[in-house]
PDB file of C-alpha atoms in Angstrom:
ATOM      1  CA  UNK A 794     -57.178 -19.630 -41.662  1.00  0.00           C
ATOM      2  CA  UNK A 795     -53.718 -21.520 -41.867  1.00  0.00           C
ATOM      3  CA  UNK A 796     -52.139 -17.835 -42.235  1.00  0.00           C
ATOM      4  CA  UNK A 797     -53.594 -16.656 -39.369  1.00  0.00           C
ATOM      5  CA  UNK A 798     -52.771 -19.651 -37.378  1.00  0.00           C
ATOM      6  CA  UNK A 799     -49.044 -19.510 -38.524  1.00  0.00           C
ATOM      7  CA  UNK A 800     -49.098 -15.933 -37.609  1.00  0.00           C
ATOM      8  CA  UNK A 801     -50.541 -16.540 -34.034  1.00  0.00           C
ATOM      9  CA  UNK A 802     -47.794 -19.129 -33.785  1.00  0.00           C
ATOM     10  CA  UNK A 803     -44.969 -17.000 -34.647  1.00  0.00           C
ATOM     11  CA  UNK A 804     -46.370 -14.156 -32.354  1.00  0.00           C
ATOM     12  CA  UNK A 805     -46.311 -16.734 -29.401  1.00  0.00           C
ATOM     13  CA  UNK A 806     -42.749 -18.013 -30.194  1.00  0.00           C
ATOM     14  CA  UNK A 807     -41.455 -14.411 -30.373  1.00  0.00           C
ATOM     15  CA  UNK A 808     -43.148 -13.834 -27.082  1.00  0.00           C
ATOM     16  CA  UNK A 809     -41.769 -16.917 -25.430  1.00  0.00           C
ATOM     17  CA  UNK A 810     -38.138 -16.202 -26.812  1.00  0.00           C
ATOM     18  CA  UNK A 811     -38.427 -12.639 -25.658  1.00  0.00           C
ATOM     19  CA  UNK A 812     -39.517 -14.041 -22.233  1.00  0.00           C
ATOM     20  CA  UNK A 813     -36.539 -16.549 -22.174  1.00  0.00           C
ATOM     21  CA  UNK A 814     -34.325 -13.721 -23.472  1.00  0.00           C
ATOM     22  CA  UNK A 815     -35.286 -11.249 -20.692  1.00  0.00           C
ATOM     23  CA  UNK A 816     -34.347 -14.175 -18.048  1.00  0.00           C
ATOM     24  CA  UNK A 817     -31.162 -14.863 -19.567  1.00  0.00           C
ATOM     25  CA  UNK A 818     -30.202 -11.171 -19.634  1.00  0.00           C
ATOM     26  CA  UNK A 819     -31.149 -10.878 -16.038  1.00  0.00           C
ATOM     27  CA  UNK A 820     -29.111 -14.126 -14.996  1.00  0.00           C
ATOM     28  CA  UNK A 821     -26.082 -12.569 -17.113  1.00  0.00           C
ATOM     29  CA  UNK A 822     -26.526  -9.320 -15.413  1.00  0.00           C
ATOM     30  CA  UNK A 823     -26.478 -10.936 -12.022  1.00  0.00           C
ATOM     31  CA  UNK A 824     -23.261 -12.847 -13.055  1.00  0.00           C
ATOM     32  CA  UNK A 825     -21.592  -9.662 -14.190  1.00  0.00           C
ATOM     33  CA  UNK A 826     -22.257  -7.866 -11.171  1.00  0.00           C
ATOM     34  CA  UNK A 827     -20.836 -10.898  -9.018  1.00  0.00           C
ATOM     35  CA  UNK A 828     -17.599 -10.739 -10.951  1.00  0.00           C
ATOM     36  CA  UNK A 829     -17.182  -7.064 -10.572  1.00  0.00           C
ATOM     37  CA  UNK A 830     -17.595  -7.503  -6.861  1.00  0.00           C
ATOM     38  CA  UNK A 831     -15.151 -10.362  -6.923  1.00  0.00           C
ATOM     39  CA  UNK A 832     -11.903  -8.510  -6.864  1.00  0.00           C
ATOM     40  CA  UNK A 833     -12.838  -6.368  -3.788  1.00  0.00           C
ATOM     41  CA  UNK A 834     -14.206  -9.290  -1.899  1.00  0.00           C
ATOM     42  CA  UNK A 835     -10.789 -11.277  -2.625  1.00  0.00           C
ATOM     43  CA  UNK A 836      -9.083  -8.277  -1.465  1.00  0.00           C
ATOM     44  CA  UNK A 837     -11.030  -8.126   1.929  1.00  0.00           C
ATOM     45  CA  UNK A 838     -10.757 -11.853   2.518  1.00  0.00           C
ATOM     46  CA  UNK A 839      -7.170 -11.697   2.121  1.00  0.00           C
ATOM     47  CA  UNK A 840      -6.844  -8.528   4.394  1.00  0.00           C
ATOM     48  CA  UNK A 841      -9.078  -9.983   6.982  1.00  0.00           C
ATOM     49  CA  UNK A 842      -6.898 -13.174   7.227  1.00  0.00           C
ATOM     50  CA  UNK A 843      -3.703 -11.239   7.777  1.00  0.00           C
ATOM     51  CA  UNK A 844      -5.346  -9.114  10.201  1.00  0.00           C
ATOM     52  CA  UNK A 845      -6.562 -12.057  12.437  1.00  0.00           C
ATOM     53  CA  UNK A 846      -2.962 -13.745  11.917  1.00  0.00           C
ATOM     54  CA  UNK A 847      -4.434 -16.838   9.906  1.00  0.00           C
ATOM     55  CA  UNK A 848      -1.994 -18.695   8.253  1.00  0.00           C
ATOM     56  CA  UNK A 849      -3.372 -19.090   4.703  1.00  0.00           C
ATOM     57  CA  UNK A 850      -0.756 -21.443   3.478  1.00  0.00           C
ATOM     58  CA  UNK A 851      -1.810 -24.090   6.096  1.00  0.00           C
ATOM     59  CA  UNK A 852      -5.539 -23.069   6.601  1.00  0.00           C
ATOM     60  CA  UNK A 853      -6.723 -26.774   5.749  1.00  0.00           C
ATOM     61  CA  UNK A 854      -4.292 -28.315   7.951  1.00  0.00           C
ATOM     62  CA  UNK A 855      -5.353 -26.112  10.961  1.00  0.00           C
ATOM     63  CA  UNK A 856      -9.331 -27.194  10.421  1.00  0.00           C
ATOM     64  CA  UNK A 857     -10.789 -28.521  13.693  1.00  0.00           C
ATOM     65  CA  UNK A 858     -11.891 -32.237  13.225  1.00  0.00           C
ATOM     66  CA  UNK A 859     -14.352 -33.973  14.995  1.00  0.00           C
ATOM     67  CA  UNK A 860     -13.136 -36.534  17.556  1.00  0.00           C
ATOM     68  CA  UNK A 861     -14.314 -39.293  15.414  1.00  0.00           C
ATOM     69  CA  UNK A 862     -11.948 -38.316  12.596  1.00  0.00           C
ATOM     70  CA  UNK A 863      -8.744 -37.933  14.938  1.00  0.00           C
ATOM     71  CA  UNK A 864      -6.538 -40.766  14.016  1.00  0.00           C
ATOM     72  CA  UNK A 865      -4.691 -41.975  17.302  1.00  0.00           C
ATOM     73  CA  UNK A 866      -3.167 -45.064  16.197  1.00  0.00           C
ATOM     74  CA  UNK A 867       0.335 -45.919  17.438  1.00  0.00           C
ATOM     75  CA  UNK A 868       1.730 -45.523  13.800  1.00  0.00           C
ATOM     76  CA  UNK A 869       0.504 -41.953  13.594  1.00  0.00           C
ATOM     77  CA  UNK A 870       2.365 -40.740  16.663  1.00  0.00           C
ATOM     78  CA  UNK A 871       6.205 -40.602  17.433  1.00  0.00           C
ATOM     79  CA  UNK A 872       7.148 -43.820  19.014  1.00  0.00           C
ATOM     80  CA  UNK A 873       8.373 -42.107  22.074  1.00  0.00           C
ATOM     81  CA  UNK A 874       9.612 -38.590  22.909  1.00  0.00           C
ATOM     82  CA  UNK A 875      13.308 -38.222  22.897  1.00  0.00           C
ATOM     83  CA  UNK A 876      13.426 -36.126  26.265  1.00  0.00           C
ATOM     84  CA  UNK A 877      11.334 -38.912  27.950  1.00  0.00           C
ATOM     85  CA  UNK A 878      13.372 -41.484  26.441  1.00  0.00           C
ATOM     86  CA  UNK A 879      16.407 -39.935  27.882  1.00  0.00           C
ATOM     87  CA  UNK A 880      14.886 -39.494  31.448  1.00  0.00           C
ATOM     88  CA  UNK A 881      13.896 -43.197  31.477  1.00  0.00           C
ATOM     89  CA  UNK A 882      17.266 -44.093  30.447  1.00  0.00           C
ATOM     90  CA  UNK A 883      18.913 -42.365  33.288  1.00  0.00           C
ATOM     91  CA  UNK A 884      16.532 -44.036  35.606  1.00  0.00           C
ATOM     92  CA  UNK A 885      17.750 -47.466  34.500  1.00  0.00           C
ATOM     93  CA  UNK A 886      14.387 -48.090  32.756  1.00  0.00           C
ATOM     94  CA  UNK A 887      15.702 -48.538  29.370  1.00  0.00           C
ATOM     95  CA  UNK A 888      18.245 -51.333  28.608  1.00  0.00           C
ATOM     96  CA  UNK A 889      19.087 -53.259  25.660  1.00  0.00           C
ATOM     97  CA  UNK A 890      17.349 -56.418  26.893  1.00  0.00           C
ATOM     98  CA  UNK A 891      15.168 -57.730  24.174  1.00  0.00           C
ATOM     99  CA  UNK A 892      15.846 -61.010  22.945  1.00  0.00           C
ATOM    100  CA  UNK A 893      18.937 -61.475  25.220  1.00  0.00           C
ATOM    101  CA  UNK A 894      21.018 -60.130  22.414  1.00  0.00           C
ATOM    102  CA  UNK A 895      24.910 -59.144  23.416  1.00  0.00           C
ATOM    103  CA  UNK A 896      24.998 -55.492  24.680  1.00  0.00           C
ATOM    104  CA  UNK A 897      27.908 -54.763  22.369  1.00  0.00           C
ATOM    105  CA  UNK A 898      27.063 -55.470  18.864  1.00  0.00           C
ATOM    106  CA  UNK A 899      27.342 -53.714  15.389  1.00  0.00           C
ATOM    107  CA  UNK A 900      26.374 -50.306  14.605  1.00  0.00           C
ATOM    108  CA  UNK A 901      24.507 -49.639  12.651  1.00  0.00           C
ATOM    109  CA  UNK A 902      23.040 -53.027  12.477  1.00  0.00           C
ATOM    110  CA  UNK A 903      23.815 -54.758   9.363  1.00  0.00           C
ATOM    111  CA  UNK A 904      26.425 -52.427   8.333  1.00  0.00           C
ATOM    112  CA  UNK A 905      28.726 -53.793   5.455  1.00  0.00           C
ATOM    113  CA  UNK A 906      31.873 -51.976   4.865  1.00  0.00           C
ATOM    114  CA  UNK A 907      32.541 -51.284   1.110  1.00  0.00           C
ATOM    115  CA  UNK A 908      36.107 -52.895   0.692  1.00  0.00           C
ATOM    116  CA  UNK A 909      36.233 -51.805  -3.123  1.00  0.00           C
ATOM    117  CA  UNK A 910      35.550 -48.330  -2.555  1.00  0.00           C
ATOM    118  CA  UNK A 911      38.077 -47.899   0.108  1.00  0.00           C
ATOM    119  CA  UNK A 912      40.867 -49.856  -2.002  1.00  0.00           C
ATOM    120  CA  UNK A 913      40.041 -47.528  -4.771  1.00  0.00           C
ATOM    121  CA  UNK A 914      41.152 -44.548  -2.421  1.00  0.00           C
ATOM    122  CA  UNK A 915      44.265 -43.854  -1.322  1.00  0.00           C
ATOM    123  CA  UNK A 916      44.015 -44.343   2.536  1.00  0.00           C
ATOM    124  CA  UNK A 917      47.709 -44.731   3.245  1.00  0.00           C
ATOM    125  CA  UNK A 918      48.270 -40.932   3.858  1.00  0.00           C
ATOM    126  CA  UNK A 919      44.937 -40.829   5.916  1.00  0.00           C
ATOM    127  CA  UNK A 920      44.957 -41.464   9.790  1.00  0.00           C
ATOM    128  CA  UNK A 921      43.028 -44.535  10.731  1.00  0.00           C
ATOM    129  CA  UNK A 922      40.483 -42.562  12.987  1.00  0.00           C
ATOM    130  CA  UNK A 923      39.483 -40.305  10.112  1.00  0.00           C
ATOM    131  CA  UNK A 924      38.509 -43.100   7.565  1.00  0.00           C
ATOM    132  CA  UNK A 925      34.812 -43.251   6.677  1.00  0.00           C
ATOM    133  CA  UNK A 926      32.361 -45.701   8.101  1.00  0.00           C
ATOM    134  CA  UNK A 927      32.761 -47.573   4.865  1.00  0.00           C
ATOM    135  CA  UNK A 928      36.248 -48.857   5.642  1.00  0.00           C
ATOM    136  CA  UNK A 929      35.493 -49.620   9.289  1.00  0.00           C
ATOM    137  CA  UNK A 930      33.664 -52.314  11.652  1.00  0.00           C
ATOM    138  CA  UNK A 931      32.331 -50.802  14.621  1.00  0.00           C
ATOM    139  CA  UNK A 932      30.313 -51.948  17.573  1.00  0.00           C
ATOM    140  CA  UNK A 933      28.679 -49.806  20.001  1.00  0.00           C
ATOM    141  CA  UNK A 934      27.236 -50.309  23.553  1.00  0.00           C
ATOM    142  CA  UNK A 935      23.487 -50.525  23.110  1.00  0.00           C
ATOM    143  CA  UNK A 936      22.952 -49.814  26.955  1.00  0.00           C
ATOM    144  CA  UNK A 937      24.480 -46.313  26.538  1.00  0.00           C
ATOM    145  CA  UNK A 938      22.208 -43.557  27.876  1.00  0.00           C
ATOM    146  CA  UNK A 939      19.990 -42.207  25.313  1.00  0.00           C
ATOM    147  CA  UNK A 940      21.058 -38.570  23.981  1.00  0.00           C
ATOM    148  CA  UNK A 941      24.397 -38.735  25.732  1.00  0.00           C
ATOM    149  CA  UNK A 942      27.854 -39.109  24.049  1.00  0.00           C
ATOM    150  CA  UNK A 943      29.098 -42.552  23.917  1.00  0.00           C
ATOM    151  CA  UNK A 944      32.093 -44.425  22.443  1.00  0.00           C
ATOM    152  CA  UNK A 945      32.287 -46.858  19.502  1.00  0.00           C
ATOM    153  CA  UNK A 946      34.912 -49.400  19.262  1.00  0.00           C
ATOM    154  CA  UNK A 947      36.053 -49.392  15.576  1.00  0.00           C
ATOM    155  CA  UNK A 948      38.399 -51.555  13.348  1.00  0.00           C
ATOM    156  CA  UNK A 949      39.755 -50.776  10.136  1.00  0.00           C
ATOM    157  CA  UNK A 950      39.541 -53.488   7.565  1.00  0.00           C
ATOM    158  CA  UNK A 951      42.405 -55.772   7.016  1.00  0.00           C
ATOM    159  CA  UNK A 952      44.563 -54.965   4.133  1.00  0.00           C
ATOM    160  CA  UNK A 953      43.875 -51.326   4.321  1.00  0.00           C
ATOM    161  CA  UNK A 954      46.784 -49.081   4.969  1.00  0.00           C
ATOM    162  CA  UNK A 955      46.416 -45.741   7.122  1.00  0.00           C
ATOM    163  CA  UNK A 956      48.407 -43.962   9.656  1.00  0.00           C
ATOM    164  CA  UNK A 957      48.186 -44.645  13.725  1.00  0.00           C
ATOM    165  CA  UNK A 958      46.131 -47.297  15.527  1.00  0.00           C
ATOM    166  CA  UNK A 959      44.008 -49.585  13.379  1.00  0.00           C
ATOM    167  CA  UNK A 960      41.690 -50.209  16.424  1.00  0.00           C
ATOM    168  CA  UNK A 961      40.421 -47.062  18.184  1.00  0.00           C
ATOM    169  CA  UNK A 962      37.061 -45.436  19.649  1.00  0.00           C
ATOM    170  CA  UNK A 963      34.901 -42.973  17.903  1.00  0.00           C
ATOM    171  CA  UNK A 964      32.426 -40.725  19.738  1.00  0.00           C
ATOM    172  CA  UNK A 965      28.694 -40.915  18.634  1.00  0.00           C
ATOM    173  CA  UNK A 966      25.353 -39.636  20.341  1.00  0.00           C
ATOM    174  CA  UNK A 967      23.621 -42.580  21.748  1.00  0.00           C
ATOM    175  CA  UNK A 968      20.479 -42.841  19.488  1.00  0.00           C
ATOM    176  CA  UNK A 969      18.857 -45.057  17.031  1.00  0.00           C
ATOM    177  CA  UNK A 970      19.374 -44.517  13.457  1.00  0.00           C
ATOM    178  CA  UNK A 971      15.620 -43.801  12.761  1.00  0.00           C
ATOM    179  CA  UNK A 972      15.740 -40.889  15.134  1.00  0.00           C
ATOM    180  CA  UNK A 973      18.688 -39.264  13.578  1.00  0.00           C
ATOM    181  CA  UNK A 974      18.392 -35.780  12.128  1.00  0.00           C
ATOM    182  CA  UNK A 975      17.777 -35.268   8.501  1.00  0.00           C
ATOM    183  CA  UNK A 976      17.681 -38.803   7.183  1.00  0.00           C
ATOM    184  CA  UNK A 977      17.897 -39.230   3.520  1.00  0.00           C
ATOM    185  CA  UNK A 978      14.488 -40.473   2.348  1.00  0.00           C
ATOM    186  CA  UNK A 979      12.820 -41.543  -0.796  1.00  0.00           C
ATOM    187  CA  UNK A 980       9.864 -39.612  -1.921  1.00  0.00           C
ATOM    188  CA  UNK A 981       8.521 -42.233  -4.518  1.00  0.00           C
ATOM    189  CA  UNK A 982       5.241 -42.795  -2.511  1.00  0.00           C
ATOM    190  CA  UNK A 983       4.739 -39.021  -1.587  1.00  0.00           C
ATOM    191  CA  UNK A 984       2.227 -38.601  -4.501  1.00  0.00           C
ATOM    192  CA  UNK A 985      -0.132 -40.998  -2.766  1.00  0.00           C
ATOM    193  CA  UNK A 986      -0.949 -38.635   0.187  1.00  0.00           C
ATOM    194  CA  UNK A 987      -2.872 -35.530   0.410  1.00  0.00           C
ATOM    195  CA  UNK A 988      -0.846 -32.420   1.162  1.00  0.00           C
ATOM    196  CA  UNK A 989      -3.901 -30.417   2.196  1.00  0.00           C
ATOM    197  CA  UNK A 990      -5.563 -32.894   4.298  1.00  0.00           C
ATOM    198  CA  UNK A 991      -5.498 -32.007   8.179  1.00  0.00           C
ATOM    199  CA  UNK A 992      -2.656 -33.523  10.021  1.00  0.00           C
ATOM    200  CA  UNK A 993      -4.986 -35.596  12.143  1.00  0.00           C
ATOM    201  CA  UNK A 994      -5.925 -37.848   9.035  1.00  0.00           C
ATOM    202  CA  UNK A 995      -3.917 -40.489   7.564  1.00  0.00           C
ATOM    203  CA  UNK A 996      -4.130 -39.244   4.099  1.00  0.00           C
ATOM    204  CA  UNK A 997      -1.897 -36.297   5.162  1.00  0.00           C
ATOM    205  CA  UNK A 998       1.213 -38.836   5.764  1.00  0.00           C
ATOM    206  CA  UNK A 999       3.035 -41.080   3.793  1.00  0.00           C
ATOM    207  CA  UNK A1000       5.917 -43.785   4.698  1.00  0.00           C
ATOM    208  CA  UNK A1001       9.081 -43.465   3.024  1.00  0.00           C
ATOM    209  CA  UNK A1002      12.110 -45.645   2.744  1.00  0.00           C
ATOM    210  CA  UNK A1003      14.930 -43.827   4.595  1.00  0.00           C
ATOM    211  CA  UNK A1004      18.413 -44.017   5.752  1.00  0.00           C
ATOM    212  CA  UNK A1005      20.816 -42.314   8.197  1.00  0.00           C
ATOM    213  CA  UNK A1006      23.219 -40.049   6.631  1.00  0.00           C
ATOM    214  CA  UNK A1007      26.411 -41.016   5.392  1.00  0.00           C
ATOM    215  CA  UNK A1008      29.276 -41.967   7.683  1.00  0.00           C
ATOM    216  CA  UNK A1009      26.638 -41.617  10.805  1.00  0.00           C
ATOM    217  CA  UNK A1010      27.262 -44.071  13.629  1.00  0.00           C
ATOM    218  CA  UNK A1011      24.020 -45.115  15.276  1.00  0.00           C
ATOM    219  CA  UNK A1012      22.129 -47.759  17.048  1.00  0.00           C
ATOM    220  CA  UNK A1013      19.864 -50.095  15.036  1.00  0.00           C
ATOM    221  CA  UNK A1014      19.627 -50.696  11.356  1.00  0.00           C
ATOM    222  CA  UNK A1015      20.724 -47.884   8.924  1.00  0.00           C
ATOM    223  CA  UNK A1016      17.849 -48.500   6.631  1.00  0.00           C
ATOM    224  CA  UNK A1017      14.271 -47.993   8.223  1.00  0.00           C
ATOM    225  CA  UNK A1018      10.448 -46.732   7.429  1.00  0.00           C
ATOM    226  CA  UNK A1019       9.537 -43.379   8.513  1.00  0.00           C
ATOM    227  CA  UNK A1020       6.122 -41.562   8.435  1.00  0.00           C
ATOM    228  CA  UNK A1021       6.411 -38.243   6.669  1.00  0.00           C
ATOM    229  CA  UNK A1022       4.512 -35.357   6.396  1.00  0.00           C
ATOM    230  CA  UNK A1023       2.878 -35.000   2.838  1.00  0.00           C
ATOM    231  CA  UNK A1024       4.235 -31.858   0.983  1.00  0.00           C
ATOM    232  CA  UNK A1025       4.135 -32.492  -2.810  1.00  0.00           C
ATOM    233  CA  UNK A1026       2.981 -30.136  -5.613  1.00  0.00           C
ATOM    234  CA  UNK A1027       1.674 -30.871  -9.268  1.00  0.00           C
ATOM    235  CA  UNK A1028       2.441 -27.312 -10.257  1.00  0.00           C
ATOM    236  CA  UNK A1029      -0.918 -25.713  -9.496  1.00  0.00           C
ATOM    237  CA  UNK A1030      -0.783 -21.813  -8.737  1.00  0.00           C
ATOM    238  CA  UNK A1031      -2.651 -20.238  -6.270  1.00  0.00           C
ATOM    239  CA  UNK A1032      -2.380 -16.730  -8.119  1.00  0.00           C
ATOM    240  CA  UNK A1033      -3.679 -18.485 -11.297  1.00  0.00           C
ATOM    241  CA  UNK A1034      -6.435 -19.972  -9.446  1.00  0.00           C
ATOM    242  CA  UNK A1035      -7.476 -16.487  -7.901  1.00  0.00           C
ATOM    243  CA  UNK A1036      -7.265 -14.571 -10.958  1.00  0.00           C
ATOM    244  CA  UNK A1037      -9.609 -17.068 -12.634  1.00  0.00           C
ATOM    245  CA  UNK A1038     -11.778 -17.159 -10.002  1.00  0.00           C
ATOM    246  CA  UNK A1039     -12.065 -13.387 -10.122  1.00  0.00           C
ATOM    247  CA  UNK A1040     -12.569 -12.953 -13.831  1.00  0.00           C
ATOM    248  CA  UNK A1041     -14.147 -16.363 -14.901  1.00  0.00           C
ATOM    249  CA  UNK A1042     -15.441 -17.543 -11.540  1.00  0.00           C
ATOM    250  CA  UNK A1043     -18.887 -17.599 -12.844  1.00  0.00           C
ATOM    251  CA  UNK A1044     -18.330 -20.043 -15.352  1.00  0.00           C
ATOM    252  CA  UNK A1045     -16.484 -22.267 -13.288  1.00  0.00           C
ATOM    253  CA  UNK A1046     -13.038 -21.658 -14.734  1.00  0.00           C
ATOM    254  CA  UNK A1047     -11.338 -21.784 -11.164  1.00  0.00           C
ATOM    255  CA  UNK A1048     -12.952 -25.327 -10.177  1.00  0.00           C
ATOM    256  CA  UNK A1049     -12.008 -26.672 -13.799  1.00  0.00           C
ATOM    257  CA  UNK A1050      -8.320 -25.352 -13.375  1.00  0.00           C
ATOM    258  CA  UNK A1051      -8.098 -26.985  -9.808  1.00  0.00           C
ATOM    259  CA  UNK A1052      -9.573 -30.454 -11.217  1.00  0.00           C
ATOM    260  CA  UNK A1053     -13.128 -30.057  -9.607  1.00  0.00           C
ATOM    261  CA  UNK A1054     -14.662 -30.530 -13.131  1.00  0.00           C
ATOM    262  CA  UNK A1055     -18.055 -31.872 -11.985  1.00  0.00           C
ATOM    263  CA  UNK A1056     -18.365 -28.640  -9.447  1.00  0.00           C
ATOM    264  CA  UNK A1057     -17.449 -26.497 -12.403  1.00  0.00           C
ATOM    265  CA  UNK A1058     -20.147 -27.896 -14.773  1.00  0.00           C
ATOM    266  CA  UNK A1059     -22.798 -27.176 -12.160  1.00  0.00           C
ATOM    267  CA  UNK A1060     -21.438 -23.394 -11.757  1.00  0.00           C
ATOM    268  CA  UNK A1061     -21.369 -22.821 -15.227  1.00  0.00           C
ATOM    269  CA  UNK A1062     -24.804 -24.013 -16.020  1.00  0.00           C
ATOM    270  CA  UNK A1063     -26.314 -22.158 -12.796  1.00  0.00           C
ATOM    271  CA  UNK A1064     -24.715 -18.975 -13.812  1.00  0.00           C
ATOM    272  CA  UNK A1065     -22.335 -19.106 -10.882  1.00  0.00           C
ATOM    273  CA  UNK A1066     -25.011 -20.079  -8.414  1.00  0.00           C
ATOM    274  CA  UNK A1067     -26.758 -17.041  -9.358  1.00  0.00           C
ATOM    275  CA  UNK A1068     -23.738 -15.101  -8.426  1.00  0.00           C
ATOM    276  CA  UNK A1069     -23.550 -16.349  -4.807  1.00  0.00           C
ATOM    277  CA  UNK A1070     -21.356 -19.517  -5.630  1.00  0.00           C
ATOM    278  CA  UNK A1071     -19.034 -17.260  -7.491  1.00  0.00           C
ATOM    279  CA  UNK A1072     -18.570 -14.797  -4.575  1.00  0.00           C
ATOM    280  CA  UNK A1073     -18.334 -17.737  -1.982  1.00  0.00           C
ATOM    281  CA  UNK A1074     -15.401 -19.400  -3.985  1.00  0.00           C
ATOM    282  CA  UNK A1075     -13.710 -16.208  -4.561  1.00  0.00           C
ATOM    283  CA  UNK A1076     -13.249 -16.096  -0.624  1.00  0.00           C
ATOM    284  CA  UNK A1077     -12.290 -19.631  -0.389  1.00  0.00           C
ATOM    285  CA  UNK A1078      -9.676 -19.496  -3.033  1.00  0.00           C
ATOM    286  CA  UNK A1079      -8.283 -16.199  -1.662  1.00  0.00           C
ATOM    287  CA  UNK A1080      -7.653 -17.895   1.786  1.00  0.00           C
ATOM    288  CA  UNK A1081      -6.495 -20.972  -0.060  1.00  0.00           C
ATOM    289  CA  UNK A1082      -9.280 -23.115   1.790  1.00  0.00           C
ATOM    290  CA  UNK A1083      -9.872 -24.504  -1.943  1.00  0.00           C
ATOM    291  CA  UNK A1084      -6.914 -26.360  -3.122  1.00  0.00           C
ATOM    292  CA  UNK A1085      -6.288 -28.697  -5.877  1.00  0.00           C
ATOM    293  CA  UNK A1086      -8.471 -31.682  -6.324  1.00  0.00           C
ATOM    294  CA  UNK A1087      -5.286 -34.192  -6.407  1.00  0.00           C
ATOM    295  CA  UNK A1088      -4.408 -33.167  -2.670  1.00  0.00           C
ATOM    296  CA  UNK A1089      -1.247 -31.322  -3.735  1.00  0.00           C
ATOM    297  CA  UNK A1090      -0.083 -27.962  -2.553  1.00  0.00           C
ATOM    298  CA  UNK A1091       0.029 -24.797  -4.557  1.00  0.00           C
ATOM    299  CA  UNK A1092       3.227 -23.548  -5.778  1.00  0.00           C
TER     300      UNK A1092
END
């Protein structure tokens, strides 16, 4: 009796394992078929995006946001358009009347000449008007017309030898330092933002400590904070992500590589979402809709 019971139990186990084995083989077949189709699907997605003129490098930034997600705060926008400011200035609407400060004052504001550096250079053979801003004290007319050429009154530091008049005027464009082109900015806070976030979200921007370029005469402080667009990378390659999605996407390799380990586990144990998830991810990676989880850009 015991032998009969044992034999029937073994037969039932073989039937169950055989049944599960058949299910596993079917799932495996679906997964393999989805991986075979993946390269064709990726190619079609890239060609379609190119034919439609879609910029796949910035596809996430161009996603239409609902009105409630659009950030319209003051610090998101430029303080004022340069052309508008110029028009207001010509009409007499912009004058330096804040806090009753004198119209003529130092430019840049708070500028400190570097006497030691100037003394270490041989300035005796140079003309006074050609000396760098480090060797001068300059003051500007803060009521100048924005965007127009103005004159700064400059004086050479006492004790420095140079040729020509020690008091002279230097031309400059009437603009505040924070609006000058190509300021020098630190990137120490760039990693705290998300490059792949839409431009309408705060996370797409970061505040950098900037200064105007060397030897630039401008109004206001030469050191300022400026909101810059996020554009950092951690070395994730789009080509690597696409190859992983095409070859091992059913096992979640593309998700694991990009840092989405939770989705990767779900993809792995669901046989690539029965192949559907695999194919969808191939398209999303191909058109760069899916980027690194840390918000950085592809290299």
